[in-house]
Short mmCIF file of C-alpha atoms in Angstrom, two decimals:
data_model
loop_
_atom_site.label_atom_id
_atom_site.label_comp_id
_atom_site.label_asym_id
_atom_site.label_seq_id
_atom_site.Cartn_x
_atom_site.Cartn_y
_atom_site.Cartn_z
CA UNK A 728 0.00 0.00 0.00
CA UNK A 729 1.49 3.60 -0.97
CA UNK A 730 0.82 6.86 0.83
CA UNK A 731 0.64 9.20 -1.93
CA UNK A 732 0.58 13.02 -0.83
CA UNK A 733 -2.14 14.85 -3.06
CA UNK A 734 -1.18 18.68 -4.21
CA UNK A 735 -3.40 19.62 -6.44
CA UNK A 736 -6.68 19.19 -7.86
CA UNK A 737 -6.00 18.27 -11.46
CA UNK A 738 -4.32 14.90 -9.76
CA UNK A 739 -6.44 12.00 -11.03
CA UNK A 740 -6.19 10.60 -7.38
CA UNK A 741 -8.11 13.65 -6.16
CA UNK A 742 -10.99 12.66 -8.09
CA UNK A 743 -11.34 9.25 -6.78
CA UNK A 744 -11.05 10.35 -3.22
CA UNK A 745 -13.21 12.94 -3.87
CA UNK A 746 -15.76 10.42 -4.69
CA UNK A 747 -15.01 8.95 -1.69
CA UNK A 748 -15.47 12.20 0.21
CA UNK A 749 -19.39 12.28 -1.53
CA UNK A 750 -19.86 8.78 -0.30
CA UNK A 751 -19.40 8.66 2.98
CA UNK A 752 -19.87 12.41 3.93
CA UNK A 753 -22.95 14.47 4.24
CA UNK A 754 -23.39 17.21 1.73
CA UNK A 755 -22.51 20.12 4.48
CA UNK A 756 -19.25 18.19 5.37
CA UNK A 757 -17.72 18.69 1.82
CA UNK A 758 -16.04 21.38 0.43
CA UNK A 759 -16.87 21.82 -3.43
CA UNK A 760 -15.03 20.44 -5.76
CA UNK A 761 -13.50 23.32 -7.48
CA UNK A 762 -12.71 24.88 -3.84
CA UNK A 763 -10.17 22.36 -3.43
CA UNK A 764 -7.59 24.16 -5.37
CA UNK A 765 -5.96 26.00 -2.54
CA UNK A 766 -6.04 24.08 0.22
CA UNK A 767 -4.48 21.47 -1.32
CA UNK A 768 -1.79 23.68 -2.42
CA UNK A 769 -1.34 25.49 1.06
CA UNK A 770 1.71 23.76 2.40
CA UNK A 771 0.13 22.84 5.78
CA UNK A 772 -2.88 21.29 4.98
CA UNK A 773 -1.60 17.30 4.54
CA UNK A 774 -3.71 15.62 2.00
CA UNK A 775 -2.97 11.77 1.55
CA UNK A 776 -4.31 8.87 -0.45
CA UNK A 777 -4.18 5.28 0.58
CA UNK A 778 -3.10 3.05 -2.75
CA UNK A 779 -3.49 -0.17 -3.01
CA UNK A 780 -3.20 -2.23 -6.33
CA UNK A 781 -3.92 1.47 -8.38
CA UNK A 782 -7.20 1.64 -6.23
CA UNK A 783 -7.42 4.57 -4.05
CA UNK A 784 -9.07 2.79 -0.59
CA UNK A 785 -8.09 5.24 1.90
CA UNK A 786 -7.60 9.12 2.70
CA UNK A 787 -6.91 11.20 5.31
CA UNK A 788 -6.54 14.80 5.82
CA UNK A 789 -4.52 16.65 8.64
CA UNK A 790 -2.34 19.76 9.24
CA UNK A 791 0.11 20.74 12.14
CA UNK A 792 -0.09 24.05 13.45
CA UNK A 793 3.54 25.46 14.53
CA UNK A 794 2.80 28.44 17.03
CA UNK A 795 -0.13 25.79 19.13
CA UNK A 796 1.89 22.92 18.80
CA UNK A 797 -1.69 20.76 18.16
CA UNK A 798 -2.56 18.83 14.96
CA UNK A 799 -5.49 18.79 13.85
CA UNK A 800 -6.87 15.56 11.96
CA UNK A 801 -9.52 17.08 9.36
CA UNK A 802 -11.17 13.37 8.15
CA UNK A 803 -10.04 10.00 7.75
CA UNK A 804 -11.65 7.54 5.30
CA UNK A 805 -11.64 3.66 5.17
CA UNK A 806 -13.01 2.84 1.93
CA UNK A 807 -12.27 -1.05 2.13
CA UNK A 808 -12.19 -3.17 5.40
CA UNK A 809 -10.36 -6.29 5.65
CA UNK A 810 -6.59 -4.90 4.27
CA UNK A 811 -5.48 -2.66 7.17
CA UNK A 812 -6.32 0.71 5.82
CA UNK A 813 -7.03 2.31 9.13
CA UNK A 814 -3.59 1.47 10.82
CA UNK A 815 -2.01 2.14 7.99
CA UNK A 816 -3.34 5.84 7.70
CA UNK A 817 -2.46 6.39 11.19
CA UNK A 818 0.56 5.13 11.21
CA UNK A 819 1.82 7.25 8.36
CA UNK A 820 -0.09 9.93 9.78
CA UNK A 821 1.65 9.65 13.31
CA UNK A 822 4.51 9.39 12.07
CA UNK A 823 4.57 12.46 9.37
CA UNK A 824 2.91 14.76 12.11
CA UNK A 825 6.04 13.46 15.07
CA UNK A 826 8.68 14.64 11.76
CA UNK A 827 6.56 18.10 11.72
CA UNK A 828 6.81 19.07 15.35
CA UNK A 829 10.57 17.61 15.83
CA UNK A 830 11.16 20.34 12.98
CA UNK A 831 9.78 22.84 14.66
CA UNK A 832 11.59 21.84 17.84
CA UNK A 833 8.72 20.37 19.96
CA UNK A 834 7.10 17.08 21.27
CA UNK A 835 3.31 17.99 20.03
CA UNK A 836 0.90 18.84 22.25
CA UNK A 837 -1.94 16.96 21.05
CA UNK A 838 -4.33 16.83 18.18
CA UNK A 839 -7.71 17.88 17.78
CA UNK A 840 -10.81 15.86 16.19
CA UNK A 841 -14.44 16.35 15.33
CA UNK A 842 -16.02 13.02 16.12
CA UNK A 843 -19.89 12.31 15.84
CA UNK A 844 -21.93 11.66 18.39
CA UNK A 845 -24.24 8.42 16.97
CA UNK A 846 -26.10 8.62 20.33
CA UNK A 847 -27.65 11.90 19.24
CA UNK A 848 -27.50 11.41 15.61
CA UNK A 849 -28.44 8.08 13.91
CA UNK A 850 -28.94 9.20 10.50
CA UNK A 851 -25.37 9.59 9.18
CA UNK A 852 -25.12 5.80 7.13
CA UNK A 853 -21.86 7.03 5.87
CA UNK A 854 -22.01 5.40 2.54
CA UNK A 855 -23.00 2.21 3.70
CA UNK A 856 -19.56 1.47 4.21
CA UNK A 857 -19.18 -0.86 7.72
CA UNK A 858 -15.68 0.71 9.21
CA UNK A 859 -17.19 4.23 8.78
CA UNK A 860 -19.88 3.63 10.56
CA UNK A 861 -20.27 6.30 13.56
CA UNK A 862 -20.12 3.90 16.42
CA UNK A 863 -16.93 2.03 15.33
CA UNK A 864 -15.15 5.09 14.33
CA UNK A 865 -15.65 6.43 17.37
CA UNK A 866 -14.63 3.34 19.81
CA UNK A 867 -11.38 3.51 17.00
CA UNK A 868 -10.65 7.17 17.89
CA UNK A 869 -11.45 6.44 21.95
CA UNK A 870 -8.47 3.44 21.57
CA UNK A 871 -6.31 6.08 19.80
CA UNK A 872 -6.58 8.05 22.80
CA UNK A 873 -8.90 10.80 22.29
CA UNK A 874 -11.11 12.81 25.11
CA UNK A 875 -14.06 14.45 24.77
CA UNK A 876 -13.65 18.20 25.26
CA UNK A 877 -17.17 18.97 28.05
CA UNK A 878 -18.81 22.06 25.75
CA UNK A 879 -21.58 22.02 23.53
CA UNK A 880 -19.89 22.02 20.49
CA UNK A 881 -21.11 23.78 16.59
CA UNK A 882 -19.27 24.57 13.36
CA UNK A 883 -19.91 26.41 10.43
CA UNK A 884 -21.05 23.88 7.36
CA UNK A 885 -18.75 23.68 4.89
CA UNK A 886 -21.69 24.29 2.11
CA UNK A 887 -20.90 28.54 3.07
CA UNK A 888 -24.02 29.20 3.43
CA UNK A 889 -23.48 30.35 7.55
CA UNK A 890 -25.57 27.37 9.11
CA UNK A 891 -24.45 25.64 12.18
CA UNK A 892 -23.43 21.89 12.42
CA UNK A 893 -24.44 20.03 15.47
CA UNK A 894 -24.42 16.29 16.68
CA UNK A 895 -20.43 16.16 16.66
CA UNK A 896 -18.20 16.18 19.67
CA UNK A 897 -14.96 18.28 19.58
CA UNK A 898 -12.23 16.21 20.81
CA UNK A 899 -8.50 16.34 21.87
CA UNK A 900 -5.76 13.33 21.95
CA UNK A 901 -3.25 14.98 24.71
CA UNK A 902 0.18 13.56 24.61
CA UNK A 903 -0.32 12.12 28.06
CA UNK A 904 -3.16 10.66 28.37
CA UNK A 905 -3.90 11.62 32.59
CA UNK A 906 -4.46 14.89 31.18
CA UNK A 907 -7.97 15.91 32.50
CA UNK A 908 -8.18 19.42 30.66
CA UNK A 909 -7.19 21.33 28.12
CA UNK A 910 -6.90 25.30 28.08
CA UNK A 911 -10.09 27.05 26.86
CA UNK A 912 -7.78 29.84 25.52
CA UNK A 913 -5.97 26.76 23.31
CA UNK A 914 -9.49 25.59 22.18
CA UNK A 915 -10.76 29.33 20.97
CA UNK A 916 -7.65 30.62 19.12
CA UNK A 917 -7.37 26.56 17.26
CA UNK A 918 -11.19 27.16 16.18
CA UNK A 919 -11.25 30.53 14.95
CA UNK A 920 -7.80 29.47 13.10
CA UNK A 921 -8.82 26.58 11.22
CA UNK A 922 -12.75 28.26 10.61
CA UNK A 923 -11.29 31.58 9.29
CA UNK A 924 -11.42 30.25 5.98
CA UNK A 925 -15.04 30.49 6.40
CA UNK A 926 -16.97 33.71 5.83
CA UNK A 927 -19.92 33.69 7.12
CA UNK A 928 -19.96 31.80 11.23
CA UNK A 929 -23.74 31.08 12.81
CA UNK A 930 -24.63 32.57 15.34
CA UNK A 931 -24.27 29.55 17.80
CA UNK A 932 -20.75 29.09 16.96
CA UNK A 933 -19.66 32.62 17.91
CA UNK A 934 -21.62 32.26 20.86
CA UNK A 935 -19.77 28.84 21.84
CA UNK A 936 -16.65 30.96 21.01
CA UNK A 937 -17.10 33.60 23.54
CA UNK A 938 -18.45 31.26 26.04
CA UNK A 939 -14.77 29.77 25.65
CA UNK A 940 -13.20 33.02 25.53
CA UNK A 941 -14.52 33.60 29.09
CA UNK A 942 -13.28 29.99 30.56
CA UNK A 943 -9.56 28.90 31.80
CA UNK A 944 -9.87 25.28 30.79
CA UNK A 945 -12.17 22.84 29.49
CA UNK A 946 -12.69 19.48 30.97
CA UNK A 947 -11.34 16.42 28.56
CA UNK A 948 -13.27 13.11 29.13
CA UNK A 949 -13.57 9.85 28.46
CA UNK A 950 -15.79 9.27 25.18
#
């Protein structure tokens, strides 16, 4: 299996993770098409493509952000079970992410993650495909070692059209795993970072913002 880094959107392997993306994803998850172009040429966004025999059965998308210290894992996708896509997109994403921070002269922090809830929303069949499905993926991410962050959490759909996304859990994979909470401060600057690429924000998610604004640390638990 090959972890091919994906750069631009005229690469024939975007297309067929792209479809991927439309499978498994509802419609205010996914970024149009064309509206690819540049974050997959900014440098920091990590876009990769699980090969295997010329088929593309994996992705994942992540970036590291130098002045937090956090990473931030955007999606990962399992398109076929049974040949060991999931550890294998880990894996390479561990270890690119460890090669990012060691550069910039850090251990990182921790990594961020927008996990859904399936116990408030049952209606996401992901494509129909079985190691996407909301409960596994999120037992998966609690064995990786991610908390739950204790806020009511929203974000702005990706569709641009300003409406808030429920029924997904922010969460946070600290370094050390005791940790029991995370600084509120951290949490507000990573969010309006990785959402400023969005125009218009609902009205719940600026509220959730200044509710953090005015805290000193969020509680991380178990999910």
């Amino acid at each position: 299996m090959d972890y091919n880094r994906i750069t631009s959107i005229t690469d024939p392997l975007f297309a067929h993770m792209y479809e991927l993306l439309k499978t498994v994803f509802p419609p205010e998850e996914v970024l149009a098409f064309d509206l690819w172009k540049e974050p997959l040429e900014d440098p920091s966004i990590r876009v990769f493509v699980a090969v295997h025999e010329g088929e593309v059965v994996g992705t994942t998308e992540y970036r590291y952000y130098k002045d937090l210290n956090v990473g931030m894992t955007d999606f990962t996708i399992i398109g076929r079970e049974g040949i060991g896509v999931g550890r294998f997109l880990a894996t390479k994403r561990a270890a690119d992410l460890q090669a990012l921070a060691q550069e910039n002269n850090k251990q990182m922090a921790g990594m961020f993650a927008e996990i859904y809830d399936p116990y408030r929303v049952d209606d996401h069949g992901f494509g129909g495909v079985k190691p996407m499905d909301p409960f596994v993926r999120r037992e998966v991410l609690s064995h990786l070692g991610y908390k739950r962050l204790n806020f009511p959490y929203v974000h702005p759909s990706w569709q641009l059209d300003g409406t808030a996304v429920s029924g997904l859990d922010l969460c946070f994979m600290p370094a050390d795993y005791e940790q029991t909470e995370l600084n509120a401060s951290l949490i507000a600057t990573f969010l309006k970072t990785y959402y400023a690429v969005l125009p218009e924000k609902p009205d719940a998610w600026v509220e959730m913002i200044e509710q953090l604004d005015a805290k000193e640390s969020v509680e991380l638990l178990a999910i």
